[in-house]
PDB file of C-alpha atoms in Angstrom:
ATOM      1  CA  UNK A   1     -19.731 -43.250   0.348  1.00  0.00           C
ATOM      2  CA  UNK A   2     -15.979 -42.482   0.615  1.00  0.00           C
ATOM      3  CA  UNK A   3     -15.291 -39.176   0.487  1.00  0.00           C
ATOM      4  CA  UNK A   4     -11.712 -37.337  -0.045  1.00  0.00           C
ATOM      5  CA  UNK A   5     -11.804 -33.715   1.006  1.00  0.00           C
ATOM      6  CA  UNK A   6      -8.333 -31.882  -0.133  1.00  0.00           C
ATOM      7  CA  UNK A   7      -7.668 -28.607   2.736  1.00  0.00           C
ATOM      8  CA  UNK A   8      -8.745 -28.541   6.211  1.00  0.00           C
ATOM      9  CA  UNK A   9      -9.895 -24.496   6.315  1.00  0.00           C
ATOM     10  CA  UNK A  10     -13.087 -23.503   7.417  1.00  0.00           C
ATOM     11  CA  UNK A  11     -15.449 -24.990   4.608  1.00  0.00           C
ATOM     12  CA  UNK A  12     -13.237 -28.487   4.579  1.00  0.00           C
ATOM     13  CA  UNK A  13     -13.652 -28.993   8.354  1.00  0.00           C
ATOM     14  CA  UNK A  14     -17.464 -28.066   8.436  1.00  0.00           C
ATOM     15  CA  UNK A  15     -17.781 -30.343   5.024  1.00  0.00           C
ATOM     16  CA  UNK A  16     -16.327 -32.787   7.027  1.00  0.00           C
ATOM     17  CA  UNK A  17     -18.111 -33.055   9.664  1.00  0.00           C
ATOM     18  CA  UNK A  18     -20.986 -32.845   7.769  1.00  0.00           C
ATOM     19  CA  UNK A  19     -20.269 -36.030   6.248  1.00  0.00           C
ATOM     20  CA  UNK A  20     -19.383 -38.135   8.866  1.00  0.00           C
ATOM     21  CA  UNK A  21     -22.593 -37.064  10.592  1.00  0.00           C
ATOM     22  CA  UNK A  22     -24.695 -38.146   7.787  1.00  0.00           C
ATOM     23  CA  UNK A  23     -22.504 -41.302   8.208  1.00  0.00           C
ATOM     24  CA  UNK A  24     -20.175 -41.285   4.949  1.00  0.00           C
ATOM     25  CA  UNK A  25     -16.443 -42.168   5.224  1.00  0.00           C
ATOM     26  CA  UNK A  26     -14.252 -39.445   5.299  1.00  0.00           C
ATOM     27  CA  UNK A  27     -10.830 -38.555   5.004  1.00  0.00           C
ATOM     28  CA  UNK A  28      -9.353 -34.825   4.835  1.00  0.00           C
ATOM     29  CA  UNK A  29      -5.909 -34.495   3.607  1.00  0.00           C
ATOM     30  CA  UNK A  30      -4.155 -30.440   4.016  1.00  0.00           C
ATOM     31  CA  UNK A  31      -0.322 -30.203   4.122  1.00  0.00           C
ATOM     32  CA  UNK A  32      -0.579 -28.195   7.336  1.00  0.00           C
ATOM     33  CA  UNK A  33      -0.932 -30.440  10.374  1.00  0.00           C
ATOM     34  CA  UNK A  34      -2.426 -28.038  12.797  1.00  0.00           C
ATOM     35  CA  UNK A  35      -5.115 -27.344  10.078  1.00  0.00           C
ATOM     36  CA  UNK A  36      -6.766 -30.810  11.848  1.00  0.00           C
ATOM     37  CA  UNK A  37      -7.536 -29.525  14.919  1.00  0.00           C
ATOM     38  CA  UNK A  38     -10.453 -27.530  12.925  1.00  0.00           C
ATOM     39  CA  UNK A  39     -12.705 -30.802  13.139  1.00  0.00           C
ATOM     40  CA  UNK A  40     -12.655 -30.990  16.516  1.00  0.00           C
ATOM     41  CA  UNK A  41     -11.224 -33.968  19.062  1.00  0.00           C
ATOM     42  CA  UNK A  42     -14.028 -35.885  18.397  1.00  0.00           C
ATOM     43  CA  UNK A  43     -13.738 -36.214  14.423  1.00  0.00           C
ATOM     44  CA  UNK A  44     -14.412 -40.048  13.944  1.00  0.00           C
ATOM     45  CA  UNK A  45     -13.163 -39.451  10.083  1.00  0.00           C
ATOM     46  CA  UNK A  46      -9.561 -39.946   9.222  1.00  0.00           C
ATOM     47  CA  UNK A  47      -6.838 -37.053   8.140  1.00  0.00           C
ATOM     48  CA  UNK A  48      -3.427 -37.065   6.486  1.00  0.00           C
ATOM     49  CA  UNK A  49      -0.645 -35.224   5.563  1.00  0.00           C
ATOM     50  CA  UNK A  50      -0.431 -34.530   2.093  1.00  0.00           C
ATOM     51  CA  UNK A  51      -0.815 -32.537  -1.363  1.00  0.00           C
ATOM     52  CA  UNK A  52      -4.042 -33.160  -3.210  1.00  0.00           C
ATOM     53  CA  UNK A  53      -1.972 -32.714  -6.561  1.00  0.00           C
ATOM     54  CA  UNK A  54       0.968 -35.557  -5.522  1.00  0.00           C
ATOM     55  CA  UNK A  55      -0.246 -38.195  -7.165  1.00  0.00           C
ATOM     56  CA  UNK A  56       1.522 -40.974  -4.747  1.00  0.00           C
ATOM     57  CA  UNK A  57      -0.018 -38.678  -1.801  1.00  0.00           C
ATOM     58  CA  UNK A  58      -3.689 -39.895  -3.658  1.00  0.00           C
ATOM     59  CA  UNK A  59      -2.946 -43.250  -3.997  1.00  0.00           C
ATOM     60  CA  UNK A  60      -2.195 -43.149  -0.131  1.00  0.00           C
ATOM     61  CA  UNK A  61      -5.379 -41.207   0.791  1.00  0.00           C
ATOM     62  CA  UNK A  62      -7.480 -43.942  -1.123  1.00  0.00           C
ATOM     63  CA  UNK A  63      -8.106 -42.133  -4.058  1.00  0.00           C
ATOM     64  CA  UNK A  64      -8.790 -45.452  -6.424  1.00  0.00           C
ATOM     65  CA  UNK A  65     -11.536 -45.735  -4.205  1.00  0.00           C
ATOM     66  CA  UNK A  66     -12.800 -42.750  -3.776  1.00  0.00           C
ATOM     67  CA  UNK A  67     -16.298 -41.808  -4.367  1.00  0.00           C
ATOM     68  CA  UNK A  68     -16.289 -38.779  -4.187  1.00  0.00           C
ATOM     69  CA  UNK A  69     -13.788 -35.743  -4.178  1.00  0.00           C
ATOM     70  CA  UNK A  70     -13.368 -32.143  -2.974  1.00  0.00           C
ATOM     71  CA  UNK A  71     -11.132 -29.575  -3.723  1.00  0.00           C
ATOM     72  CA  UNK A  72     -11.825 -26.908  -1.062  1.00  0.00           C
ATOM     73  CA  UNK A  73      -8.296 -25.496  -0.662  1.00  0.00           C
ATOM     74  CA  UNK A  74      -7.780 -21.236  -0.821  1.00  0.00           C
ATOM     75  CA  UNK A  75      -5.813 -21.619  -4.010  1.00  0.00           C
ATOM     76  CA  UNK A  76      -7.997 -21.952  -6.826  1.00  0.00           C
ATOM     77  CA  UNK A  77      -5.286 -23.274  -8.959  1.00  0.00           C
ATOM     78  CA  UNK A  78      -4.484 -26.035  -6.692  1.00  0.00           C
ATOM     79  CA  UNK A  79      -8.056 -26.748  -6.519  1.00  0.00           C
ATOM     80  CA  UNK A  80      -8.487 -27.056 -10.194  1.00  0.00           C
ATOM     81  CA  UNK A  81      -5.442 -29.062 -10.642  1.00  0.00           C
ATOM     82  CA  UNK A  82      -6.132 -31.770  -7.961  1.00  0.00           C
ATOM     83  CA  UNK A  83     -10.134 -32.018  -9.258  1.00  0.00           C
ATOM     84  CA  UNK A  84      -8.945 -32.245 -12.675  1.00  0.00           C
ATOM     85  CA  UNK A  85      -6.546 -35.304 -11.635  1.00  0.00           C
ATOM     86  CA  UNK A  86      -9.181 -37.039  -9.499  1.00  0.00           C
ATOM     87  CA  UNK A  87     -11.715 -36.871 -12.452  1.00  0.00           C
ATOM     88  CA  UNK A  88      -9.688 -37.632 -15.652  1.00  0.00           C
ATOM     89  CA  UNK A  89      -6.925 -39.798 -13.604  1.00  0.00           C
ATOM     90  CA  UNK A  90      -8.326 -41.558 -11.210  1.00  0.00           C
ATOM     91  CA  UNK A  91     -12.433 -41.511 -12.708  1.00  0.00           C
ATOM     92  CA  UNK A  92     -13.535 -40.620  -9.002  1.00  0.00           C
ATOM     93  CA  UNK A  93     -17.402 -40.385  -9.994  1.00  0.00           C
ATOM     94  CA  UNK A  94     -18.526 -37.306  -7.892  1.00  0.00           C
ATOM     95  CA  UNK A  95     -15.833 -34.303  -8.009  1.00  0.00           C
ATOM     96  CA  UNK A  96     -16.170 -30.612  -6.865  1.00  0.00           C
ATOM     97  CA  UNK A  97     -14.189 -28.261  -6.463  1.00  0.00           C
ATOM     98  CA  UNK A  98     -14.013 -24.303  -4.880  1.00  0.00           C
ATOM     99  CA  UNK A  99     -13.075 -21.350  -7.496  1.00  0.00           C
ATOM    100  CA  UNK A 100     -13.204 -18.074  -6.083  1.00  0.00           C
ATOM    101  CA  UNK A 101     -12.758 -16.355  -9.428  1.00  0.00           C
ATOM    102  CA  UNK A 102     -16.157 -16.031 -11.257  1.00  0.00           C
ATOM    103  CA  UNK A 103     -15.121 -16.651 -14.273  1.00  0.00           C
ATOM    104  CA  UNK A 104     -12.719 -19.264 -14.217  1.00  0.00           C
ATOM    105  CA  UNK A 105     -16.002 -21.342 -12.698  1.00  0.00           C
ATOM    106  CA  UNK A 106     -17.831 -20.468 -16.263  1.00  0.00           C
ATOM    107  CA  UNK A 107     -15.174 -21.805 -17.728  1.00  0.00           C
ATOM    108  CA  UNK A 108     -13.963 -24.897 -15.983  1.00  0.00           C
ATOM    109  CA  UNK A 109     -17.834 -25.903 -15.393  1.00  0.00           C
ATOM    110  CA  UNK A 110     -17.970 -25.593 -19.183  1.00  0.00           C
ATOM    111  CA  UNK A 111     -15.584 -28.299 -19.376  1.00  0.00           C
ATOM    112  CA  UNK A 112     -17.352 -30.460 -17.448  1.00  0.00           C
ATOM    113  CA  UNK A 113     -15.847 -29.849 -13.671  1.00  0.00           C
ATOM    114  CA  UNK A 114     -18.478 -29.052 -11.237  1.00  0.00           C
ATOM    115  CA  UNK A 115     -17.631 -25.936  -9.786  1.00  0.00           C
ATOM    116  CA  UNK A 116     -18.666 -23.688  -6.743  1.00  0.00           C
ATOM    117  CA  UNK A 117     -17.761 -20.275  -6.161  1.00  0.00           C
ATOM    118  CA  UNK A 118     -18.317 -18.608  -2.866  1.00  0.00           C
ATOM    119  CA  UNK A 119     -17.908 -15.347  -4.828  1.00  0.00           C
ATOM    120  CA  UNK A 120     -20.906 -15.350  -6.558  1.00  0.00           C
ATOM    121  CA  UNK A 121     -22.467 -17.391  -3.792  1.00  0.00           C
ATOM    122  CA  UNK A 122     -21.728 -14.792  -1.490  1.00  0.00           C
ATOM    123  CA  UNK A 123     -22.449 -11.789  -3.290  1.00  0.00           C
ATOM    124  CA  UNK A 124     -25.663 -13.342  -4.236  1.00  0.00           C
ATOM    125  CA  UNK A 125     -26.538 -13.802  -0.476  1.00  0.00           C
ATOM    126  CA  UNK A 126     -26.160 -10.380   0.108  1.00  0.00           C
ATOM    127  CA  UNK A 127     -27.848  -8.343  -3.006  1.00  0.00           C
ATOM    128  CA  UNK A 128     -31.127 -10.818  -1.437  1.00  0.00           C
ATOM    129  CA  UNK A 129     -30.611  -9.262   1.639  1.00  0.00           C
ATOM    130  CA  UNK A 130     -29.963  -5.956   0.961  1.00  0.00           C
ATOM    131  CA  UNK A 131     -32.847  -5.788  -1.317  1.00  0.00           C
ATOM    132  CA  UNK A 132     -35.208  -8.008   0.851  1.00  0.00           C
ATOM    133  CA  UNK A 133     -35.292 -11.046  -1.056  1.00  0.00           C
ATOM    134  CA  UNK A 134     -34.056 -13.190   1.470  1.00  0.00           C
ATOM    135  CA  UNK A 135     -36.262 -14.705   3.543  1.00  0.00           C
ATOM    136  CA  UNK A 136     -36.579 -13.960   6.923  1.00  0.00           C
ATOM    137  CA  UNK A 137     -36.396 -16.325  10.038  1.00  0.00           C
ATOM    138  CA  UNK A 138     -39.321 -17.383  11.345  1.00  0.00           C
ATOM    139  CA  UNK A 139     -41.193 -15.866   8.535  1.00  0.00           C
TER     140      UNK A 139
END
């Protein structure tokens, strides 16, 4: 599978890496250079330069075809915009993309963009562990 990741932060690098390790294509486009040296010298994926919402900057990363595409910037705006134009523009099959803001996942999922929010992800994680719903490890 051919996988575009937009931003090169934390999550991007470790999705990254990820997928190449699972053996899936991979490219990770960020507008910050440095941002690369998150996946590590030995990254056998590919990066570039570029804006997830330049549509020419798509086009370059592959985008036509794409099979899948994330949008795992720190702007949720950015993130909606560039998984709105790889689903509706471009028809990349497989399309998620980061919202921090809880509700702005309700209502972008409810019009049909898969959406993950480490928010409530987060917060979820620990209300288990405060109140001992989590599991343990080793348990």
């Amino acid at each position: 599978m051919y996988v575009i990741i937009m931003g090169c932060g934390r999550v991007g690098a470790r999705l990254a890496n990820l997928l190449v390790d699972a053996g899936h294509e991979v490219l990770v486009m960020d507008t910050s250079p440095p941002a690369f040296d998150r996946l590590g010298r030995s990254f056998p994926g590919s990066t570039m330069v570029g804006n997830g919402i330049d549509h020419d900057d798509l086009i370059r990363a592959g985008i036509e075809r794409a099979d899948a595409f994330a949008a795992v910037t720190q702007g949720d705006n950015r993130n909606i915009m560039a998984a709105q134009v790889a689903k509706h523009v471009f028809k990349v099959p497989h399309v998620v993309t980061r919202i921090y803001d809880p509700i702005r996942q309700d209502t972008y999922q409810a019009l049909g963009l898969d959406a993950i929010s480490p928010t409530v992800i987060g917060a979820q994680v620990f209300f288990d562990m405060l109140t001992g719903n989590a599991p343990r490890g080793g348990e």
